[in-house]
PDB file of C-alpha atoms and ligand atoms in Angstrom:
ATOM      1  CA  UNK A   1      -9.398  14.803  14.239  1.00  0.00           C
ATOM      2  CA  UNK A   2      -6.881  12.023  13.461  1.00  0.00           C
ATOM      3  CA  UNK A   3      -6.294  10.907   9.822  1.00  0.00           C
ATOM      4  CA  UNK A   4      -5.158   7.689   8.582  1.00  0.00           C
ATOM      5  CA  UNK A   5      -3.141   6.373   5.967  1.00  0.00           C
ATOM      6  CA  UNK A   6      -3.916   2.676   4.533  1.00  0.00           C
ATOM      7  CA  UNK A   7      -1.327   0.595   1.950  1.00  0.00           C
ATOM      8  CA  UNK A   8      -2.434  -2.126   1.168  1.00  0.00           C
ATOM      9  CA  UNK A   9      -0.337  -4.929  -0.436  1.00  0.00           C
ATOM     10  CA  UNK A  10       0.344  -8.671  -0.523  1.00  0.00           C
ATOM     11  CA  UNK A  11       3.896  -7.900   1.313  1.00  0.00           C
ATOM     12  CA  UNK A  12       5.132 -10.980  -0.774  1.00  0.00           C
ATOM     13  CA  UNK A  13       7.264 -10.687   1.561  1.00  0.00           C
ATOM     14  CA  UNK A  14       7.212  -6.494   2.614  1.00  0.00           C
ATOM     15  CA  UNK A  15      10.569  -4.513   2.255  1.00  0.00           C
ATOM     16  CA  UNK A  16      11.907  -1.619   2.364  1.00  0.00           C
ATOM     17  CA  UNK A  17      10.430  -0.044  -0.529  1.00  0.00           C
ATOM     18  CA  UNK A  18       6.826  -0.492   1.090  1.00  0.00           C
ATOM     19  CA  UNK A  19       8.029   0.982   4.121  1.00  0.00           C
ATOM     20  CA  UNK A  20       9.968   4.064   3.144  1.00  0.00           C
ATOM     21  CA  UNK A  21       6.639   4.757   0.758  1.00  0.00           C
ATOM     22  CA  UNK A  22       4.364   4.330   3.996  1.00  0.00           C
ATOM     23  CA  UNK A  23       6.698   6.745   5.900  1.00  0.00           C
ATOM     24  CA  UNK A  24       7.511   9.695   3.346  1.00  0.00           C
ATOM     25  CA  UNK A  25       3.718   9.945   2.514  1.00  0.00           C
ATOM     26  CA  UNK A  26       2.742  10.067   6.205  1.00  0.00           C
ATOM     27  CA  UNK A  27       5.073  12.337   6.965  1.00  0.00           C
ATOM     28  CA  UNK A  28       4.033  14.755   4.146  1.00  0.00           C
ATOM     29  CA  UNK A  29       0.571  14.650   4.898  1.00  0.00           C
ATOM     30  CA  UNK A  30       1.044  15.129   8.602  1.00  0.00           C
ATOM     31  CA  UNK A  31      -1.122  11.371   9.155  1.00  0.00           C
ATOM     32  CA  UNK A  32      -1.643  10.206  12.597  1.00  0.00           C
ATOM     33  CA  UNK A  33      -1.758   6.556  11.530  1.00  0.00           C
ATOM     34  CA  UNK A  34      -0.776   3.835   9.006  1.00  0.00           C
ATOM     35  CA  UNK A  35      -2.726   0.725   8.878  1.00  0.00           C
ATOM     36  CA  UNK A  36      -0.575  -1.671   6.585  1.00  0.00           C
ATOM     37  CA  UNK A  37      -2.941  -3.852   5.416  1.00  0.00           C
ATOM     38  CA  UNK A  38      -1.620  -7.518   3.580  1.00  0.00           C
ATOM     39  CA  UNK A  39      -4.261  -8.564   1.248  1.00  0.00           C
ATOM     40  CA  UNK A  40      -6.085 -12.452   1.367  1.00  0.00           C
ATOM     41  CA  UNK A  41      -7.004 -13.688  -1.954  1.00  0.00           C
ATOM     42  CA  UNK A  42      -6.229 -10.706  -4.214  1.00  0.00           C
ATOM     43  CA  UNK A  43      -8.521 -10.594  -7.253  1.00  0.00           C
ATOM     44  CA  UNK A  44      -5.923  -8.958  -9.951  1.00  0.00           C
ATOM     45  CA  UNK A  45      -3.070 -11.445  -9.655  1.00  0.00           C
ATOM     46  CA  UNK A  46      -1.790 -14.981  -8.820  1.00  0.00           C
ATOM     47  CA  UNK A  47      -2.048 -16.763  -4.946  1.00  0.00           C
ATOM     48  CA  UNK A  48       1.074 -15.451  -2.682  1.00  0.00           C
ATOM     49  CA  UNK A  49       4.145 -17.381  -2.850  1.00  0.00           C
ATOM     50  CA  UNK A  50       4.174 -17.117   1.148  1.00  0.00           C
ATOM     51  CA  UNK A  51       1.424 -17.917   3.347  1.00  0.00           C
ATOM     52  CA  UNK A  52      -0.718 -15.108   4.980  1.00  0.00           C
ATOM     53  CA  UNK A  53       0.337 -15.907   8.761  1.00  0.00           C
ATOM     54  CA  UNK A  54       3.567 -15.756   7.665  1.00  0.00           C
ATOM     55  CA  UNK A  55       3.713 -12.469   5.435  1.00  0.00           C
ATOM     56  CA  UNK A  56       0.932 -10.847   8.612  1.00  0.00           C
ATOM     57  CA  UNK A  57       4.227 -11.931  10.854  1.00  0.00           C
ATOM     58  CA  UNK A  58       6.251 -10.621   8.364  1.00  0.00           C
ATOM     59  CA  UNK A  59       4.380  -6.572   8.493  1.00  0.00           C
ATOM     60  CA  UNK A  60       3.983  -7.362  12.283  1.00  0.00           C
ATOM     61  CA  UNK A  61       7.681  -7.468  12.472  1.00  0.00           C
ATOM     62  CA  UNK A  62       8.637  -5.020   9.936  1.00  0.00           C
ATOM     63  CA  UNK A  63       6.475  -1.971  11.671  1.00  0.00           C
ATOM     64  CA  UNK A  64       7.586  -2.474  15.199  1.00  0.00           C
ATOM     65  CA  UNK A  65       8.994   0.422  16.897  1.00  0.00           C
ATOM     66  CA  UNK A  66       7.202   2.594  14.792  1.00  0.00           C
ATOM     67  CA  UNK A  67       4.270   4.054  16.741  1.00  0.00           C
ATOM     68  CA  UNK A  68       2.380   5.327  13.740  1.00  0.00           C
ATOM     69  CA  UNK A  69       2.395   2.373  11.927  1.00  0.00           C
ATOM     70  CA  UNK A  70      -0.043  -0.654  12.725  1.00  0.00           C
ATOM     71  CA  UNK A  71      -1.100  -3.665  10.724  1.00  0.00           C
ATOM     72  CA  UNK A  72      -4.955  -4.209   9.486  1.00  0.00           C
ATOM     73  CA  UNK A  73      -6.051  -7.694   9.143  1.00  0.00           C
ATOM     74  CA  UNK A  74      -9.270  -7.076   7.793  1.00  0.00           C
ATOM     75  CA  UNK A  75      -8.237  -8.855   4.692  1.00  0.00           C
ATOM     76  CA  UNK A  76      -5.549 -11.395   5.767  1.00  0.00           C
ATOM     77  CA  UNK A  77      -8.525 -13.774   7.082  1.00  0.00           C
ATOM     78  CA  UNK A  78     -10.568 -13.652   4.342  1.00  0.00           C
ATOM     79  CA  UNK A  79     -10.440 -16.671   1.613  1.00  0.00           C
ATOM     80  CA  UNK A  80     -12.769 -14.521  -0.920  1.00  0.00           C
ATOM     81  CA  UNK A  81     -11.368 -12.256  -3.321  1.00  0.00           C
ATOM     82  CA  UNK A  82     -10.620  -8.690  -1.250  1.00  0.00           C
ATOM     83  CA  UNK A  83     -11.971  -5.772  -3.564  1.00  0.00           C
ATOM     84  CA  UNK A  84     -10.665  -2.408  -1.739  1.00  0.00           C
ATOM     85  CA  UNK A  85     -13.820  -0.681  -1.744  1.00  0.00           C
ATOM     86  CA  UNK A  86     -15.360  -3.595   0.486  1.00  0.00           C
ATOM     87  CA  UNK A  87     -12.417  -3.290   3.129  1.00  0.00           C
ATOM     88  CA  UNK A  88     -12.806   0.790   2.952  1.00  0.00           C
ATOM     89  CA  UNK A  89     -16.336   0.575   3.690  1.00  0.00           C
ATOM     90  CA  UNK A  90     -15.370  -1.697   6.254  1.00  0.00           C
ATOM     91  CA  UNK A  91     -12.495   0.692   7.764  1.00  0.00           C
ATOM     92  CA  UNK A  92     -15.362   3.759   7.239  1.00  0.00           C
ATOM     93  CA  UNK A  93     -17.949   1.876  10.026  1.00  0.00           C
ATOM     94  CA  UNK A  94     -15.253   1.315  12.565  1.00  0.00           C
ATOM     95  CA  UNK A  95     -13.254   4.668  12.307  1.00  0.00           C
ATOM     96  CA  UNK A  96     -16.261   6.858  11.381  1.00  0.00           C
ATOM     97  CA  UNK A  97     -17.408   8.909   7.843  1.00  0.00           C
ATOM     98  CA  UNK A  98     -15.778  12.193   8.377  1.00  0.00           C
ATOM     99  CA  UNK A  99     -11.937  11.052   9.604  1.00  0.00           C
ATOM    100  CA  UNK A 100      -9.748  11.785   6.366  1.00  0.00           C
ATOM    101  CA  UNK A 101      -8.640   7.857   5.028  1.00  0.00           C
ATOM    102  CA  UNK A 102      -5.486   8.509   2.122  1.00  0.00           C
ATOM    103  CA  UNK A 103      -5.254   5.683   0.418  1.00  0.00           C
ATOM    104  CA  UNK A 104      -1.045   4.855  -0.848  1.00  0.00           C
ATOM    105  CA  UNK A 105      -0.663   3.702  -4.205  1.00  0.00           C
ATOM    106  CA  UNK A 106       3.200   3.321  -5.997  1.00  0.00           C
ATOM    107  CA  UNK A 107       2.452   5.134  -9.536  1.00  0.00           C
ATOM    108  CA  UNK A 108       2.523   1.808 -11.482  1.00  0.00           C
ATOM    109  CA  UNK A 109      -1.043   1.076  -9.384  1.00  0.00           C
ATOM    110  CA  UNK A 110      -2.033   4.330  -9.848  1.00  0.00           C
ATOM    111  CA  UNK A 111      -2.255   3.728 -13.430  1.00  0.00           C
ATOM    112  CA  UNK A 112      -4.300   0.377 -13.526  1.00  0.00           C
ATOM    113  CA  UNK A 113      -6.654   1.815 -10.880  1.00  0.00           C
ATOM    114  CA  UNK A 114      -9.534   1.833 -13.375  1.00  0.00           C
ATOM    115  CA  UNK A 115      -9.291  -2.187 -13.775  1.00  0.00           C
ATOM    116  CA  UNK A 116     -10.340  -2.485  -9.819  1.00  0.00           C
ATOM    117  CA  UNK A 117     -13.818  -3.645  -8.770  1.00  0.00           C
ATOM    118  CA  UNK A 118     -16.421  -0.323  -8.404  1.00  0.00           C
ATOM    119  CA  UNK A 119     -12.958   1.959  -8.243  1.00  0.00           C
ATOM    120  CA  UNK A 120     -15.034   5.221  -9.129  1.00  0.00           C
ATOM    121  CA  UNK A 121     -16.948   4.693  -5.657  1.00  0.00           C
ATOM    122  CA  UNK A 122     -13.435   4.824  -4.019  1.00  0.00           C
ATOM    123  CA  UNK A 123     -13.425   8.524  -3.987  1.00  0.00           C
ATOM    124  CA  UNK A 124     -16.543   8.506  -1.806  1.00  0.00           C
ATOM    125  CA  UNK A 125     -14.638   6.412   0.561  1.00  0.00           C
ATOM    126  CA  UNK A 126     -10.984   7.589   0.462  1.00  0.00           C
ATOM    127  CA  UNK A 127      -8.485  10.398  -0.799  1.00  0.00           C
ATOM    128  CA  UNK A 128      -5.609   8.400  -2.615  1.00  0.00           C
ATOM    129  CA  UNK A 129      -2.311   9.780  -2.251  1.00  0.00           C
ATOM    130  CA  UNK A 130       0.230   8.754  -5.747  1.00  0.00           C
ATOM    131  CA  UNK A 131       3.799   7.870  -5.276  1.00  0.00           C
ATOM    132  CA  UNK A 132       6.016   8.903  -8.258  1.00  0.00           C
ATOM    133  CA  UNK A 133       8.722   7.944 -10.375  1.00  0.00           C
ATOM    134  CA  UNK A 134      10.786   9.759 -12.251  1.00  0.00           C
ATOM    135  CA  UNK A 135      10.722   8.901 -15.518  1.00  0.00           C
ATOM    136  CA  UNK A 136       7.261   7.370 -15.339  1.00  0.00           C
ATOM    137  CA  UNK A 137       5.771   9.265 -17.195  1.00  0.00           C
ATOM    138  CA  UNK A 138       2.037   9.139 -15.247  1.00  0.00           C
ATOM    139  CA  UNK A 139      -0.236  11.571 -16.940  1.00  0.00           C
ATOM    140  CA  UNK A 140      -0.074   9.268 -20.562  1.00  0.00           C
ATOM    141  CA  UNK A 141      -0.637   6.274 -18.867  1.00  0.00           C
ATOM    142  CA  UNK A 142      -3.914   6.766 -17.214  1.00  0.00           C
ATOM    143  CA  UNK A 143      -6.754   5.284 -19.000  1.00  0.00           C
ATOM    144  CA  UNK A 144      -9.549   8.293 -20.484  1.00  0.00           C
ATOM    145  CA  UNK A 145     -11.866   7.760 -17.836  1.00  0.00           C
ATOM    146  CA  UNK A 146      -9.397   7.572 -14.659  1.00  0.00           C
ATOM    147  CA  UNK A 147      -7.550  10.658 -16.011  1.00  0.00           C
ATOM    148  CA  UNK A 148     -11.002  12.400 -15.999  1.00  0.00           C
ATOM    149  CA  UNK A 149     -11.694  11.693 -12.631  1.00  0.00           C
ATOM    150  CA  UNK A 150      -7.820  12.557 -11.660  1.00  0.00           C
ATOM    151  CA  UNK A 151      -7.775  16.192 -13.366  1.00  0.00           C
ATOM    152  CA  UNK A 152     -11.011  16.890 -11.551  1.00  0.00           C
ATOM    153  CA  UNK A 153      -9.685  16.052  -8.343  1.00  0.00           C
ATOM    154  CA  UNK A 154      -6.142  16.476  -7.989  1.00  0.00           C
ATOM    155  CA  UNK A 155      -4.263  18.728  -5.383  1.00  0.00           C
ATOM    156  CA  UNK A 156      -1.157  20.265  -5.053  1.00  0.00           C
ATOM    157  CA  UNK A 157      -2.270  21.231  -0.787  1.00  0.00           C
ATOM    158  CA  UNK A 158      -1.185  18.281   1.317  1.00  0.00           C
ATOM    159  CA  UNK A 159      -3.767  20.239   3.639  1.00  0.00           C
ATOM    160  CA  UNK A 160      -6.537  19.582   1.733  1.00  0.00           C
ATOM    161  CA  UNK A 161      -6.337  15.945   2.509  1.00  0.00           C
ATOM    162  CA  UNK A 162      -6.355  16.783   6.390  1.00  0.00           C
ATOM    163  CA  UNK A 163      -9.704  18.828   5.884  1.00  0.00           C
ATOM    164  CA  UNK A 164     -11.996  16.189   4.235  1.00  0.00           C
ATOM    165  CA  UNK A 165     -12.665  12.754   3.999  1.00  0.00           C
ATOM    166  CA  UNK A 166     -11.983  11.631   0.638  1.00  0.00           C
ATOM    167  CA  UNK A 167     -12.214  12.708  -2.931  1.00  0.00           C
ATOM    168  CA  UNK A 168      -8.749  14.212  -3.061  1.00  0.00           C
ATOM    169  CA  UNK A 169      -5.608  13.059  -5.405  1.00  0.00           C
ATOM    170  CA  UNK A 170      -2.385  14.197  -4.564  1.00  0.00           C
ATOM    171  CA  UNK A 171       0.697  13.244  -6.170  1.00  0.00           C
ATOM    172  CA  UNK A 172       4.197  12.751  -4.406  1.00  0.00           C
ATOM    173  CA  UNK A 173       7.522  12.148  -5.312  1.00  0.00           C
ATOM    174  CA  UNK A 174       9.421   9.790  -2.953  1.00  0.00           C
ATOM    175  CA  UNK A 175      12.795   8.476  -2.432  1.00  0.00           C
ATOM    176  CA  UNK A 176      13.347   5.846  -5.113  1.00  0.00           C
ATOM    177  CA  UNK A 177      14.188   2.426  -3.908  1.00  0.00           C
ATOM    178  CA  UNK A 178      14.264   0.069  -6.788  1.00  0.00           C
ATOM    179  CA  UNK A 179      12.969  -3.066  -4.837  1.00  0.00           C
ATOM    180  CA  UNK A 180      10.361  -5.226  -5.295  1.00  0.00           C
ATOM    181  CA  UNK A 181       8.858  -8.105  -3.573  1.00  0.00           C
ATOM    182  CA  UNK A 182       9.278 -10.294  -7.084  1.00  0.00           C
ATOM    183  CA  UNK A 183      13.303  -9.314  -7.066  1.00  0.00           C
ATOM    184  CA  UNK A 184      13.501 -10.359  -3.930  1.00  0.00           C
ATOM    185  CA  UNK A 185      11.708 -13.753  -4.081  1.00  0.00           C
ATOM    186  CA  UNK A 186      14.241 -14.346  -6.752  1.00  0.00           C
ATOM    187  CA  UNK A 187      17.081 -13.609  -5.136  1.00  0.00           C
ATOM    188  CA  UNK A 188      16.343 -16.075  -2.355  1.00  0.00           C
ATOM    189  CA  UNK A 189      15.536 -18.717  -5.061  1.00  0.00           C
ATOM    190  CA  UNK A 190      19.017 -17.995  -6.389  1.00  0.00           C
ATOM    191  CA  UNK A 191      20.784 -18.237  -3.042  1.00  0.00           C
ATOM    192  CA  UNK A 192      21.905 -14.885  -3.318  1.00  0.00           C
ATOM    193  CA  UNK A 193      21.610 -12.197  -0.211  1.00  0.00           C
ATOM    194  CA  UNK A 194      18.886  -9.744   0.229  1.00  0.00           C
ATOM    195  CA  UNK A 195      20.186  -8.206   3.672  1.00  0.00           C
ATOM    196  CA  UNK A 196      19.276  -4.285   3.744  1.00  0.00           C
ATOM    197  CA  UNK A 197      16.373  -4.709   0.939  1.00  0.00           C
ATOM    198  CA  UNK A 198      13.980  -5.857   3.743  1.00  0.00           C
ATOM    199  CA  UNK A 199      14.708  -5.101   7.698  1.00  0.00           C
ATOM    200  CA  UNK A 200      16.621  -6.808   9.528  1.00  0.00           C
ATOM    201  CA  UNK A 201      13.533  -8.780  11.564  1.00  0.00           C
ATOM    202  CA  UNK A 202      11.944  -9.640   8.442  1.00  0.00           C
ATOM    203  CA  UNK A 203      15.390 -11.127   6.623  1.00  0.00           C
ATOM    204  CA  UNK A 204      15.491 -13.318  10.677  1.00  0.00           C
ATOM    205  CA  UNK A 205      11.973 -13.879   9.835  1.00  0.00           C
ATOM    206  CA  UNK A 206      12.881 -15.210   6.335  1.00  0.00           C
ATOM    207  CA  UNK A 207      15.843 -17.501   6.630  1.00  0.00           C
ATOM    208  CA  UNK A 208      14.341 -18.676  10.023  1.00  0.00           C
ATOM    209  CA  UNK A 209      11.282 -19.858   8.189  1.00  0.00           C
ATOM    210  CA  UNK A 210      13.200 -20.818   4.935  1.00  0.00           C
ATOM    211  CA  UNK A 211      10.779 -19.050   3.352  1.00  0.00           C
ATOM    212  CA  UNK A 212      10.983 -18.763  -0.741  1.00  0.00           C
ATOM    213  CA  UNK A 213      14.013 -21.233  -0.975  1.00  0.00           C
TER     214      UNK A 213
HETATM  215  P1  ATP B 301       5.524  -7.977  -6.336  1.00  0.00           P
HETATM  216  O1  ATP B 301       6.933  -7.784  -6.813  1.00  0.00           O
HETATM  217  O2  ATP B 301       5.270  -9.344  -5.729  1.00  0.00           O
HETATM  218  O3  ATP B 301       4.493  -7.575  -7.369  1.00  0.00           O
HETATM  219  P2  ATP B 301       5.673  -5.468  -4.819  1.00  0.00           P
HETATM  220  O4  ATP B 301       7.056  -5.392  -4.251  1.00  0.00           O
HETATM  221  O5  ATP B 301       5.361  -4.621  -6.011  1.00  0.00           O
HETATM  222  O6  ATP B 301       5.305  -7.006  -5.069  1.00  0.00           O
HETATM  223  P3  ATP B 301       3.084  -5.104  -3.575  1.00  0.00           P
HETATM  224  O7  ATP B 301       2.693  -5.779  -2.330  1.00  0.00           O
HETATM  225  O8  ATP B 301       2.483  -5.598  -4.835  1.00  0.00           O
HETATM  226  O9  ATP B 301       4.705  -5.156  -3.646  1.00  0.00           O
HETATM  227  O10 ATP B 301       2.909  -3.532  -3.501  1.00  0.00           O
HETATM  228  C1  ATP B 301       2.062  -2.840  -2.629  1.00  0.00           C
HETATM  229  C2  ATP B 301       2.140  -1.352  -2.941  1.00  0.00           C
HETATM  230  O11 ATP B 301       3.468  -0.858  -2.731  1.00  0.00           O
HETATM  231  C3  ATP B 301       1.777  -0.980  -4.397  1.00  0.00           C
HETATM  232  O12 ATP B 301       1.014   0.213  -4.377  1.00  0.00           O
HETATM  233  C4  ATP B 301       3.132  -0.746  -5.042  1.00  0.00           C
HETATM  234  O13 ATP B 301       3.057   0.185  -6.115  1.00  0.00           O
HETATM  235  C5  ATP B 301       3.948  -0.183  -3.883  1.00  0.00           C
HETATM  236  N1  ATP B 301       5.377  -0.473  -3.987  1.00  0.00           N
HETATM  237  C6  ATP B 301       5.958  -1.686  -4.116  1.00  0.00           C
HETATM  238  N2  ATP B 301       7.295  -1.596  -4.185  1.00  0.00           N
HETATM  239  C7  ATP B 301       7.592  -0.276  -4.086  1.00  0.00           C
HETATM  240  C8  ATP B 301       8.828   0.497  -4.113  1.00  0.00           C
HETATM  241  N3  ATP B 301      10.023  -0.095  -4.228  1.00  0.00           N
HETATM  242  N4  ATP B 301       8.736   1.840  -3.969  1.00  0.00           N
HETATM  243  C9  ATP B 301       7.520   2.447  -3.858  1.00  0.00           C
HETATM  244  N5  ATP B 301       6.340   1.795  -3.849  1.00  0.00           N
HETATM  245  C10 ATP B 301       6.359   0.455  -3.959  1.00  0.00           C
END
């Protein structure tokens, strides 16, 4: 049975940090496919700097050439707030109820999980799969209630993502790139370079488009 993988983001614009995070975790957990999936109208923070045909070209560019990776526009589209458990029921009826779905989340997201819309009923729809930092210190940031649910169902067995659906927390430490899609915004603002933070089709993409100038 194939299992997917599913980051969501705003890709604000999407760089290498995204992408090495994608790749390590599918890797680890052995995942057929990664659906990168750029988020409309996202209902915990302020409206895109960059419009969302130009950050979907933006993924669409980034991920080519890499056959397990493909972009989800079941959000992009939408001009009502995107709540993850709506696009994961969504991704459920079209790939089926018993594929395994691992959701990515970078630690820092990990740790507000419990802010998102109906988050407990994400376990019934996905595992979610942690990327860590050292020197985050994860376990005394979680909130009482999400670090119930996360010593109840964390794993140390990649496997045991493979063999059911959801319900499964695993925790991964990944290579560290110290980029974000803020720094990067401001570095264009600034006139300053941000070559080999984002691939090279996306930094064409970028200066082509004058985006964030
Ligand atoms: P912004 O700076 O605009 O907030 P961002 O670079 O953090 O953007 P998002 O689109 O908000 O990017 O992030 C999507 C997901 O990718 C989140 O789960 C986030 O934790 C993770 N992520 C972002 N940057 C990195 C990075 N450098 N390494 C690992 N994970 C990352």
């Amino acid at each position: 049975m194939k299992a997917f993988g599913l980051l969501g983001g705003t890709f604000d614009p999407i760089h290498h940090g995204h992408l090495r995070l994608a790749e390590e975790m599918a890797e680890a957990l052995g995942l057929d496919e990664v659906r990168l999936l750029p988020t409309g109208t996202p209902p915990h923070r302020s409206a895109p700097a960059a419009s969302a045909i130009h950050r979907l070209a933006m993924v669409q560019r980034a991920i080519t050439g890499n056959p397990r990776f493909r972009l989800d526009t079941h959000e992009i589209h939408k001009t009502v707030p995107c709540y993850m458990v709506d696009t994961l029921g969504e991704l459920r009826a079209e790939l089926g109820h018993d594929v395994p779905i691992v959701l990515f989340l970078g630690a820092d997201a990990f740790a507000g999980l419990a802010r998102w819309h109906d988050w407990q009923r994400l376990f019934s729809l996905c595992h979610i799969a942690v990327a860590e930092r050292p020197g985050y210190d994860l376990d005394s940031r979680l909130p009482p209630e999400l670090d119930a649910e996360h010593s109840q169902r964390r794993t140390a067995r990649a496997q045991d993502l493979r063999t059911a659906p959801c319900g499964q927390i695993y925790r991964l430490a990944i290579t560290q790139l110290d980029i974000s899609a803020t720094g990067i915004r401001a570095r264009i603002a600034g006139h300053r370079s941000v070559r080999y933070l984002v691939p090279d089709a996306v930094l064409d993409y970028l200066q082509h488009h004058r985006l964030y100038q």
